[in-house]
Each structure stands twice: as C-alpha cells, then as structure tokens.
Amino acid sequence: MRIGVVTFPGSLDDRDAQRAVRLAGGEPVALWHGSHDLDGVEAIILPGGFSYGDYLRAGAIASLSPIMTEVVDAANKGMPVLGICNGFQMLAEARLIPGAHTRNAHQQFIRRDQRLRVENAATDWTTGFTQGQEITIPLKNADGRFIADDETIKRIEGEGQVAFRYVGVNPNGSFDDIAGVSNERGNVVGLMPHPEHATEPGFGPDTPAAMSSGVDGLTFFTSVIQKALVK
C-alpha cells in the first residue's frame, strides 16, 4: 500500500512517519506541501512538527497549503487520512474533523509517554485495536488542548467520533480527556500523541517487559494497510 507523508516547512516527524509505514509493510511516498499531486497514494499522513512556525494558530497556515486542496478532496471521497499532533491541528483547521486546539492549559510544552484508551476501534486507522484497549504512545506538544463547544462535544461523544481518550492524567487540559477524534465516516483520524514513535523495539516507550520496548503505535499503520487488503 502506498501511503503519502506530506512534508511542510517546519515538519519534524515526516521521516519518522515514513519509517513507521515501512515497518508496517507499506510503501511510504514523500509528498510536498506546495504540490497538487498526491502521486497515486492510497492513504495520507499529516505528520507532527511546527508547520510555518505555528504562526497565526498551530496548523492554520498549513491547512491552506496547495496540497491540502487535494487532501481535503481525497478525504471527502473516503481516502484514509491520519493527522498526528500538528497534523491533527491541520485537520481541525481544514474542517475535516470537529473541534480546535489551543495552548496547553498549564501554558507549557509537555513531553511524556501517555496512556490512552481506544474509544473507537472501527476507524480505518484503529481496526487492529479492541474497544477499551489501553495503549502507551509518546506525546509532545505545546498547543495540544482539544476544545469544542458543548453541542459539538455532545455530538461527537454520542456518535462515537472520540477515537482516543487520555488515561491516568490529562496532559494538556483537553475537554473530556479527548486525545483523538475522527470524522463521521471514520476514514479521517487525528490525535495528539505520536504513534510513529512507538513502532520499533528499542525506540519506543518503556513497558513492564523491557525499557523502550513499546510498539503500540505500529497498529495504526498496520490497521490501515490490512483494511485496504480486505477491500
């Protein structure tokens, strides 16, 4: 499966996302923010970083990049799209998923290995998990606080669009401990933690089995590949 990873000015984790795709058995395809060509990919990842220096709002300028015209069109036609951290912010700014992001409630950048609960195991990116499963994924952000009005929160909670929820501690003050959401169709998912940093033993979070052995993030990428094979 060919999975495109878009690089924006200020992207930090595009190469890590490409590596995660490769480890999952897919073919990573480097895409450029200034292009209108998706190069025939079957899924897209918007990676983490500080695109355009997070000017205006995190992800705001990137959401208007030339390639986002194609990303939005492809997502609306059903192509799987995953937004990670800064990519999550882009998806919200592009109105592909509900909600928005503000500065962390404690006004500080945070980095930690974060426990999450899988709330929706039926999206294109989560079918390899089970409902209620707890996983550990690295998190690092300064503008990671997920917010939305009361009506939107009620709707996404009721319709199962909350994909992940923080467990143990809410690291940034996100409403309802929300760590990730999906669109109604389930092909577009955004989350603050970084699954691409938990894909290979020796480089992931600590687990009871061994230091740096956590690979829960790999399931995001194998999920979308396996779902495509079933179609």
Coordinates of N, CA and C in Angstrom, one line a residue:
M1 N 0.8 -1.2 0.0 CA 0.0 0.0 0.0 C 0.9 1.2 0.0
R2 N 0.6 2.2 -0.9 CA 1.3 3.4 -1.0 C 0.7 4.5 -0.1
I3 N 1.4 4.9 0.9 CA 0.9 5.9 1.9 C 1.8 7.1 1.8
G4 N 1.1 8.2 1.5 CA 1.8 9.5 1.3 C 2.0 10.2 2.7
V5 N 3.2 10.8 2.9 CA 3.5 11.6 4.1 C 3.9 13.0 3.6
V6 N 3.1 13.9 4.0 CA 3.3 15.3 3.5 C 4.3 16.0 4.4
T7 N 5.2 16.7 3.7 CA 6.2 17.5 4.4 C 5.9 19.0 4.2
F8 N 5.8 19.7 5.3 CA 5.5 21.1 5.3 C 6.8 21.8 5.8
P9 N 6.9 23.1 5.6 CA 8.0 23.9 6.2 C 7.8 23.8 7.8
G10 N 8.8 23.2 8.5 CA 8.7 23.1 9.9 C 8.3 21.7 10.4
S11 N 8.0 20.8 9.4 CA 7.7 19.4 9.8 C 8.9 18.8 10.5
L12 N 8.7 18.0 11.6 CA 9.7 17.4 12.3 C 9.7 15.8 12.2
D13 N 8.5 15.3 12.0 CA 8.3 13.9 12.2 C 7.9 13.2 10.9
D14 N 8.2 13.8 9.8 CA 7.8 13.2 8.5 C 8.6 12.0 8.2
R15 N 9.9 12.0 8.5 CA 10.7 10.8 8.2 C 10.4 9.7 9.2
D16 N 10.0 10.0 10.4 CA 9.6 9.0 11.4 C 8.3 8.3 10.9
A17 N 7.4 9.1 10.3 CA 6.1 8.6 9.8 C 6.4 7.7 8.6
Q18 N 7.3 8.1 7.8 CA 7.7 7.2 6.6 C 8.3 5.9 7.1
R19 N 9.1 6.0 8.1 CA 9.7 4.7 8.7 C 8.6 3.8 9.2
A20 N 7.6 4.4 9.9 CA 6.6 3.6 10.5 C 5.8 2.9 9.4
V21 N 5.5 3.6 8.3 CA 4.8 3.0 7.2 C 5.6 1.8 6.7
R22 N 6.9 2.0 6.6 CA 7.8 0.9 6.0 C 7.8 -0.3 7.0
L23 N 7.9 0.0 8.3 CA 7.9 -1.1 9.3 C 6.6 -1.9 9.3
A24 N 5.5 -1.2 8.9 CA 4.2 -1.8 8.9 C 4.0 -2.6 7.6
G25 N 4.9 -2.5 6.7 CA 4.8 -3.3 5.4 C 4.2 -2.5 4.2
G26 N 4.1 -1.1 4.4 CA 3.6 -0.3 3.4 C 4.8 0.4 2.6
E27 N 4.4 1.1 1.6 CA 5.4 1.9 0.8 C 5.2 3.4 1.1
P28 N 6.1 4.0 1.8 CA 6.0 5.5 2.1 C 6.3 6.3 0.9
V29 N 5.5 7.3 0.6 CA 5.7 8.2 -0.5 C 5.8 9.6 0.0
A30 N 6.9 10.3 -0.2 CA 7.1 11.6 0.2 C 6.3 12.6 -0.7
L31 N 5.5 13.4 0.0 CA 4.7 14.4 -0.7 C 5.1 15.8 -0.2
W32 N 5.0 16.8 -1.1 CA 5.4 18.2 -0.7 C 4.3 19.1 -0.6
H33 N 4.3 20.0 0.4 CA 3.2 20.8 0.7 C 2.8 21.8 -0.5
G34 N 3.7 22.1 -1.3 CA 3.5 23.0 -2.4 C 3.0 22.4 -3.7
S35 N 2.8 21.1 -3.7 CA 2.4 20.4 -4.9 C 0.9 20.1 -4.8
H36 N 0.3 19.9 -6.0 CA -1.1 19.5 -6.1 C -1.2 18.0 -6.5
D37 N -0.1 17.3 -6.4 CA 0.0 15.9 -6.9 C 0.1 14.9 -5.7
L38 N -0.9 14.0 -5.6 CA -0.9 13.0 -4.5 C -0.1 11.8 -4.9
D39 N 0.3 11.7 -6.2 CA 1.2 10.7 -6.6 C 0.6 9.3 -6.5
G40 N -0.7 9.2 -6.6 CA -1.4 7.9 -6.7 C -1.4 7.2 -5.3
V41 N -1.3 7.9 -4.2 CA -1.2 7.2 -2.9 C -2.7 6.7 -2.5
E42 N -2.7 5.8 -1.6 CA -4.0 5.2 -1.2 C -4.4 5.7 0.2
A43 N -3.5 6.4 0.9 CA -3.7 6.9 2.2 C -2.7 8.1 2.4
I44 N -3.0 8.9 3.4 CA -2.2 10.1 3.6 C -2.0 10.3 5.1
I45 N -0.7 10.7 5.4 CA -0.4 11.1 6.8 C 0.1 12.5 6.9
L46 N -0.5 13.3 7.7 CA 0.0 14.7 8.0 C 0.8 14.6 9.3
P47 N 2.1 14.8 9.2 CA 2.9 14.5 10.4 C 3.0 15.6 11.4
G48 N 3.7 15.4 12.5 CA 3.9 16.3 13.5 C 5.0 17.3 13.2
G49 N 5.1 18.4 14.0 CA 6.1 19.4 13.8 C 5.5 20.8 14.2
F50 N 6.1 21.8 13.6 CA 5.7 23.2 13.8 C 5.5 23.9 12.5
S51 N 4.6 23.4 11.7 CA 4.5 23.9 10.3 C 4.3 25.4 10.3
Y52 N 5.1 26.1 9.4 CA 5.1 27.5 9.3 C 5.3 28.2 10.6
G53 N 6.1 27.5 11.5 CA 6.4 28.1 12.8 C 5.2 28.3 13.7
D54 N 4.0 27.6 13.4 CA 2.8 27.8 14.2 C 2.3 29.2 14.2
Y55 N 2.6 30.0 13.2 CA 2.1 31.4 13.1 C 0.6 31.4 13.0
L56 N 0.0 32.4 13.4 CA -1.5 32.6 13.5 C -2.0 31.6 14.5
R57 N -2.2 30.3 14.1 CA -2.6 29.3 15.0 C -1.8 28.0 14.5
A58 N -1.6 27.1 15.4 CA -0.9 25.8 15.0 C -1.8 25.1 14.0
G59 N -1.1 24.9 12.8 CA -1.8 24.2 11.7 C -2.6 25.1 10.8
A60 N -2.8 26.4 11.1 CA -3.7 27.2 10.4 C -3.2 27.5 9.0
I61 N -1.9 27.9 8.8 CA -1.4 28.2 7.5 C -1.2 26.9 6.7
A62 N -0.7 25.8 7.4 CA -0.5 24.6 6.6 C -1.9 24.1 6.1
S63 N -3.0 24.3 6.7 CA -4.3 23.8 6.3 C -4.7 24.5 4.9
L64 N -4.0 25.6 4.6 CA -4.2 26.3 3.3 C -3.1 26.0 2.3
S65 N -2.2 25.1 2.6 CA -1.2 24.8 1.6 C -1.8 24.2 0.3
P66 N -1.1 24.3 -0.8 CA -1.7 23.8 -2.1 C -2.1 22.4 -2.0
I67 N -1.3 21.5 -1.4 CA -1.6 20.1 -1.4 C -2.9 19.8 -0.6
M68 N -3.2 20.7 0.4 CA -4.4 20.4 1.2 C -5.7 20.4 0.4
T69 N -5.7 21.1 -0.7 CA -6.9 21.1 -1.6 C -7.2 19.6 -2.0
E70 N -6.1 18.9 -2.4 CA -6.2 17.5 -2.8 C -6.5 16.6 -1.6
V71 N -5.8 16.9 -0.5 CA -6.1 16.1 0.7 C -7.5 16.2 1.2
V72 N -8.1 17.4 1.2 CA -9.5 17.5 1.6 C -10.4 16.8 0.6
D73 N -10.1 16.9 -0.7 CA -11.0 16.3 -1.7 C -10.9 14.8 -1.6
A74 N -9.7 14.2 -1.4 CA -9.5 12.8 -1.2 C -10.2 12.3 0.0
A75 N -10.0 13.0 1.1 CA -10.6 12.6 2.4 C -12.1 12.6 2.3
N76 N -12.7 13.6 1.6 CA -14.2 13.6 1.4 C -14.7 12.5 0.5
K77 N -13.8 11.9 -0.3 CA -14.1 10.8 -1.1 C -13.9 9.4 -0.5
G78 N -13.3 9.5 0.8 CA -13.1 8.2 1.5 C -11.7 7.8 1.8
M79 N -10.7 8.5 1.2 CA -9.3 8.1 1.4 C -9.0 8.2 2.9
P80 N -8.3 7.2 3.5 CA -7.8 7.3 4.9 C -6.8 8.4 5.0
V81 N -7.0 9.3 6.0 CA -6.1 10.4 6.4 C -5.8 10.3 7.9
L82 N -4.5 10.4 8.3 CA -4.2 10.4 9.7 C -3.4 11.7 9.9
G83 N -3.9 12.5 10.9 CA -3.2 13.7 11.3 C -2.6 13.5 12.7
I84 N -1.3 13.7 12.8 CA -0.6 13.4 14.1 C -0.1 14.7 14.6
C85 N -0.5 15.1 15.8 CA -0.1 16.3 16.5 C -0.4 17.6 15.7
N86 N 0.7 18.1 15.0 CA 0.5 19.3 14.1 C -0.5 18.9 13.0
G87 N -0.4 17.6 12.6 CA -1.4 17.2 11.5 C -2.8 17.1 12.0
F88 N -3.0 16.8 13.3 CA -4.3 16.9 13.9 C -4.8 18.3 13.9
Q89 N -4.0 19.2 14.2 CA -4.3 20.7 14.2 C -4.7 21.1 12.8
M90 N -4.0 20.6 11.8 CA -4.3 20.9 10.4 C -5.7 20.4 10.0
L91 N -6.0 19.1 10.4 CA -7.3 18.6 10.1 C -8.4 19.4 10.7
A92 N -8.2 19.9 11.9 CA -9.3 20.7 12.5 C -9.4 22.0 11.8
E93 N -8.3 22.6 11.4 CA -8.3 23.9 10.7 C -8.9 23.8 9.4
A94 N -8.8 22.6 8.7 CA -9.3 22.3 7.4 C -10.8 21.9 7.5
R95 N -11.3 21.7 8.7 CA -12.7 21.3 9.0 C -13.0 19.9 8.5
L96 N -11.9 19.1 8.5 CA -12.1 17.6 8.2 C -12.5 16.9 9.4
I97 N -12.2 17.4 10.6 CA -12.7 16.8 11.8 C -13.2 17.9 12.7
P98 N -14.0 17.6 13.7 CA -14.5 18.7 14.6 C -13.5 19.1 15.6
G99 N -13.8 20.3 16.2 CA -13.0 20.8 17.3 C -11.9 21.8 16.9
A100 N -11.1 22.2 17.8 CA -10.0 23.1 17.6 C -9.0 22.8 18.7
H101 N -7.8 23.5 18.6 CA -6.7 23.3 19.6 C -6.2 24.7 20.1
T102 N -6.0 24.8 21.4 CA -5.4 25.9 22.0 C -4.1 25.6 22.8
R103 N -3.5 26.6 23.4 CA -2.3 26.4 24.2 C -2.7 25.4 25.3
N104 N -1.7 24.6 25.7 CA -1.9 23.7 26.8 C -2.4 24.5 28.1
A105 N -3.2 23.9 28.9 CA -3.8 24.6 30.0 C -2.8 25.1 31.0
H106 N -1.7 24.3 31.1 CA -0.6 24.8 32.0 C 0.4 25.7 31.4
Q107 N 0.2 26.0 30.1 CA 1.0 27.0 29.3 C 2.4 26.6 29.1
Q108 N 2.6 25.3 29.1 CA 4.0 24.7 28.9 C 4.0 23.6 27.9
F109 N 5.1 23.5 27.2 CA 5.4 22.4 26.3 C 5.5 21.1 27.2
I110 N 4.9 20.0 26.8 CA 5.0 18.8 27.5 C 5.4 17.6 26.6
R111 N 6.2 16.8 27.3 CA 6.7 15.5 26.6 C 6.6 14.4 27.6
R112 N 5.8 13.3 27.3 CA 5.6 12.2 28.2 C 5.2 11.0 27.4
D113 N 5.4 9.8 27.9 CA 4.8 8.6 27.4 C 3.4 8.5 28.0
Q114 N 2.4 8.6 27.1 CA 1.0 8.8 27.6 C 0.1 7.6 27.4
R115 N -0.6 7.2 28.4 CA -1.5 6.1 28.3 C -2.8 6.7 27.6
L116 N -3.4 5.9 26.7 CA -4.6 6.2 26.0 C -5.6 5.0 26.1
R117 N -6.8 5.3 26.0 CA -7.8 4.3 25.9 C -8.5 4.4 24.5
V118 N -8.5 3.3 23.8 CA -9.1 3.3 22.5 C -10.6 3.3 22.6
E119 N -11.3 4.4 22.2 CA -12.7 4.6 22.3 C -13.5 4.1 21.0
N120 N -12.8 4.1 19.9 CA -13.4 3.7 18.7 C -12.4 2.8 17.9
A121 N -12.7 1.6 17.8 CA -11.8 0.6 17.1 C -12.4 0.3 15.7
A122 N -13.2 1.1 15.2 CA -13.8 0.9 13.9 C -13.4 1.8 12.8
T123 N -12.4 2.8 13.1 CA -12.0 3.7 12.1 C -10.9 3.0 11.2
D124 N -10.6 3.6 10.1 CA -9.6 3.0 9.2 C -8.3 2.8 9.8
W125 N -8.0 3.6 10.8 CA -6.6 3.6 11.5 C -6.6 2.8 12.8
T126 N -7.8 2.3 13.3 CA -7.8 1.7 14.6 C -8.4 0.3 14.6
T127 N -8.6 -0.3 13.5 CA -9.3 -1.6 13.4 C -8.4 -2.8 14.1
G128 N -7.1 -2.5 14.2 CA -6.3 -3.5 14.9 C -6.3 -3.5 16.4
F129 N -7.0 -2.5 16.9 CA -7.2 -2.4 18.4 C -8.5 -3.0 18.8
T130 N -8.8 -3.1 20.1 CA -10.1 -3.5 20.6 C -10.7 -2.4 21.4
Q131 N -12.0 -2.3 21.4 CA -12.7 -1.2 22.1 C -12.3 -1.3 23.6
G132 N -11.8 -0.1 24.1 CA -11.4 -0.1 25.5 C -10.0 -0.5 25.8
Q133 N -9.3 -0.9 24.8 CA -7.9 -1.3 25.0 C -7.0 0.0 25.4
E134 N -6.1 -0.3 26.3 CA -5.2 0.8 26.8 C -3.9 0.6 26.1
I135 N -3.3 1.7 25.6 CA -2.1 1.7 24.9 C -1.2 2.8 25.4
T136 N 0.1 2.8 25.1 CA 1.0 3.9 25.5 C 1.7 4.4 24.3
I137 N 1.5 5.7 24.1 CA 2.0 6.4 22.9 C 2.8 7.7 23.4
P138 N 4.0 8.0 22.9 CA 4.6 9.2 23.2 C 3.8 10.5 22.8
L139 N 3.9 11.5 23.6 CA 3.2 12.8 23.4 C 4.2 13.9 23.6
K140 N 4.0 14.9 22.7 CA 4.9 16.1 22.8 C 4.2 17.3 22.1
N141 N 3.7 18.3 22.9 CA 3.0 19.4 22.3 C 3.0 20.6 23.2
A142 N 2.7 21.7 22.6 CA 2.5 23.0 23.3 C 1.1 23.5 23.1
D143 N 0.5 23.2 22.0 CA -0.9 23.6 21.7 C -1.8 22.4 21.5
G144 N -1.8 21.5 22.5 CA -2.5 20.3 22.3 C -3.8 20.2 23.0
R145 N -4.3 21.3 23.5 CA -5.6 21.2 24.2 C -6.8 21.2 23.3
F146 N -7.5 20.1 23.2 CA -8.6 19.9 22.3 C -9.8 20.6 23.0
I147 N -10.5 21.5 22.2 CA -11.6 22.2 22.7 C -12.7 22.2 21.6
A148 N -14.0 22.4 22.1 CA -15.1 22.5 21.2 C -16.3 23.0 22.0
D149 N -17.3 23.5 21.4 CA -18.5 24.0 22.1 C -19.3 22.8 22.6
D150 N -20.2 23.0 23.6 CA -20.9 22.0 24.2 C -21.7 21.1 23.3
E151 N -22.3 21.7 22.3 CA -23.1 20.9 21.3 C -22.2 20.0 20.5
T152 N -21.0 20.5 20.1 CA -20.1 19.6 19.4 C -19.6 18.5 20.2
I153 N -19.2 18.8 21.5 CA -18.8 17.7 22.4 C -19.9 16.6 22.5
K154 N -21.1 17.1 22.7 CA -22.2 16.1 22.9 C -22.4 15.3 21.7
R155 N -22.2 15.9 20.5 CA -22.4 15.2 19.2 C -21.4 14.1 19.0
I156 N -20.1 14.5 19.2 CA -19.0 13.6 18.9 C -19.0 12.5 19.9
E157 N -19.3 12.8 21.1 CA -19.4 11.7 22.1 C -20.5 10.7 21.8
G158 N -21.7 11.3 21.4 CA -22.8 10.4 21.1 C -22.7 9.6 19.9
E159 N -21.9 10.1 18.9 CA -21.8 9.5 17.6 C -20.5 8.6 17.5
G160 N -19.8 8.5 18.6 CA -18.6 7.7 18.6 C -17.4 8.2 17.8
Q161 N -17.3 9.6 17.7 CA -16.2 10.2 17.0 C -15.0 10.4 17.9
V162 N -15.1 10.2 19.2 CA -14.0 10.3 20.0 C -13.2 9.0 19.8
A163 N -12.0 9.1 19.3 CA -11.2 7.9 18.9 C -10.3 7.4 20.1
F164 N -9.8 8.4 20.8 CA -8.9 8.1 21.9 C -9.1 9.1 23.1
R165 N -8.9 8.6 24.3 CA -9.0 9.4 25.5 C -7.8 9.2 26.4
Y166 N -7.4 10.3 27.0 CA -6.2 10.2 27.9 C -6.6 9.4 29.1
V167 N -5.7 8.6 29.6 CA -5.9 7.8 30.8 C -4.9 8.1 31.9
G168 N -5.3 8.2 33.1 CA -4.3 8.5 34.2 C -4.1 10.0 34.5
V169 N -3.8 10.7 33.4 CA -3.6 12.1 33.5 C -4.0 12.8 32.2
N170 N -4.6 14.0 32.3 CA -4.9 14.8 31.2 C -3.7 15.7 31.0
P171 N -2.9 15.6 30.0 CA -1.6 16.3 30.0 C -1.7 17.8 29.5
N172 N -2.9 18.1 28.9 CA -3.0 19.5 28.3 C -4.3 20.2 28.6
G173 N -5.2 19.6 29.3 CA -6.5 20.2 29.6 C -7.5 20.0 28.6
S174 N -7.3 19.0 27.7 CA -8.3 18.7 26.6 C -9.7 18.4 27.2
F175 N -10.7 19.0 26.6 CA -12.1 18.7 27.0 C -12.4 17.2 27.0
D176 N -13.0 16.7 28.1 CA -13.5 15.3 28.2 C -12.3 14.4 28.0
D177 N -11.1 14.8 28.3 CA -9.9 14.0 28.2 C -9.7 13.4 26.8
I178 N -10.2 14.2 25.8 CA -10.1 13.7 24.4 C -8.7 13.9 23.8
A179 N -8.2 12.7 23.4 CA -6.8 12.7 22.8 C -6.8 12.6 21.3
G180 N -8.0 12.1 20.7 CA -8.1 12.0 19.3 C -9.5 11.8 18.9
V181 N -9.8 12.3 17.7 CA -11.2 12.2 17.1 C -11.2 11.8 15.7
S182 N -12.3 11.4 15.2 CA -12.4 11.0 13.8 C -13.6 11.8 13.1
N183 N -13.6 11.7 11.8 CA -14.8 12.3 11.1 C -16.0 11.3 11.2
E184 N -17.1 11.6 10.7 CA -18.3 10.7 10.9 C -18.0 9.4 10.1
R185 N -17.4 9.5 9.0 CA -17.2 8.3 8.1 C -16.1 7.3 8.7
G186 N -15.2 7.9 9.5 CA -14.2 7.1 10.1 C -12.9 6.9 9.3
N187 N -12.8 7.5 8.2 CA -11.6 7.4 7.4 C -10.5 8.5 7.8
V188 N -11.0 9.5 8.4 CA -10.1 10.6 8.9 C -9.9 10.6 10.4
V189 N -8.7 10.5 10.9 CA -8.4 10.4 12.3 C -7.3 11.4 12.7
G190 N -7.5 12.1 13.8 CA -6.4 13.0 14.3 C -6.2 12.7 15.7
L191 N -5.0 12.7 16.1 CA -4.7 12.6 17.6 C -3.4 13.4 17.9
M192 N -3.3 13.7 19.2 CA -2.1 14.5 19.6 C -0.9 13.6 19.9
P193 N -1.0 12.5 20.5 CA 0.2 11.6 20.7 C 0.8 11.1 19.3
H194 N 2.0 10.6 19.4 CA 2.8 10.3 18.2 C 3.0 8.8 18.0
P195 N 2.1 8.1 17.3 CA 2.2 6.7 17.1 C 3.5 6.3 16.4
E196 N 4.0 7.2 15.5 CA 5.2 6.8 14.8 C 6.4 6.7 15.6
H197 N 6.3 7.1 16.9 CA 7.5 7.0 17.8 C 7.3 5.7 18.7
A198 N 6.4 4.9 18.4 CA 6.2 3.6 19.1 C 6.0 2.5 18.2
T199 N 6.9 2.3 17.3 CA 6.8 1.3 16.2 C 7.9 0.2 16.2
E200 N 8.9 0.4 16.9 CA 10.1 -0.5 16.8 C 10.7 -0.7 18.2
P201 N 10.9 -2.0 18.6 CA 11.5 -2.3 19.9 C 12.9 -1.6 20.0
G202 N 13.1 -1.1 21.2 CA 14.3 -0.4 21.4 C 14.2 1.1 21.2
F203 N 13.1 1.6 20.7 CA 13.0 3.0 20.4 C 11.6 3.6 20.8
G204 N 10.8 2.7 21.5 CA 9.5 3.2 22.0 C 9.4 3.5 23.4
P205 N 8.2 3.6 24.0 CA 8.0 3.8 25.4 C 8.5 2.6 26.2
D206 N 8.8 2.8 27.5 CA 9.1 1.7 28.4 C 7.8 0.9 28.6
T207 N 7.9 -0.4 28.8 CA 6.8 -1.3 29.1 C 7.3 -2.2 30.3
P208 N 6.3 -2.9 30.9 CA 6.7 -3.8 32.0 C 7.7 -4.9 31.5
A209 N 7.7 -5.2 30.3 CA 8.6 -6.2 29.7 C 10.0 -5.8 29.6
A210 N 10.2 -4.5 29.2 CA 11.6 -4.0 29.0 C 11.5 -2.5 28.7
M211 N 12.7 -1.9 28.9 CA 12.8 -0.5 28.6 C 12.7 -0.3 27.0
S212 N 12.0 0.8 26.6 CA 11.9 1.2 25.2 C 11.4 0.2 24.3
S213 N 10.5 -0.7 24.8 CA 10.0 -1.8 24.0 C 8.6 -1.6 23.5
G214 N 8.0 -0.5 23.8 CA 6.6 -0.3 23.4 C 6.4 -0.1 21.9
V215 N 5.5 -0.8 21.3 CA 5.3 -0.7 19.9 C 3.8 -0.6 19.6
D216 N 3.0 0.0 20.5 CA 1.6 0.1 20.3 C 1.3 1.0 19.1
G217 N 2.1 1.9 18.7 CA 1.9 2.8 17.6 C 1.9 2.1 16.3
L218 N 2.5 1.0 16.2 CA 2.6 0.3 14.9 C 1.2 -0.2 14.4
T219 N 0.3 -0.4 15.3 CA -1.0 -0.9 15.0 C -1.8 0.1 14.2
F220 N -1.5 1.4 14.3 CA -2.2 2.4 13.5 C -1.9 2.2 12.0
F221 N -0.7 1.9 11.7 CA -0.2 1.8 10.3 C -0.6 0.4 9.7
T222 N -0.5 -0.7 10.6 CA -0.9 -2.0 10.1 C -2.4 -2.0 9.9
S223 N -3.1 -1.3 10.7 CA -4.6 -1.3 10.6 C -5.0 -0.8 9.2
V224 N -4.5 0.3 8.8 CA -5.0 0.9 7.5 C -4.5 0.0 6.4
I225 N -3.4 -0.6 6.5 CA -2.9 -1.5 5.4 C -3.8 -2.7 5.3
Q226 N -4.1 -3.3 6.5 CA -4.9 -4.5 6.5 C -6.3 -4.2 6.0
K227 N -6.9 -3.1 6.4 CA -8.2 -2.7 5.9 C -8.2 -2.6 4.4
A228 N -7.2 -2.0 3.9 CA -7.1 -1.9 2.4 C -7.0 -3.2 1.7
L229 N -6.4 -4.2 2.3 CA -6.2 -5.5 1.7 C -7.6 -6.3 1.7
V230 N -8.4 -6.0 2.7 CA -9.7 -6.6 2.8 C -10.7 -6.1 1.8
K231 N -10.5 -4.8 1.4 CA -11.5 -4.2 0.4 C -11.4 -4.9 -0.9

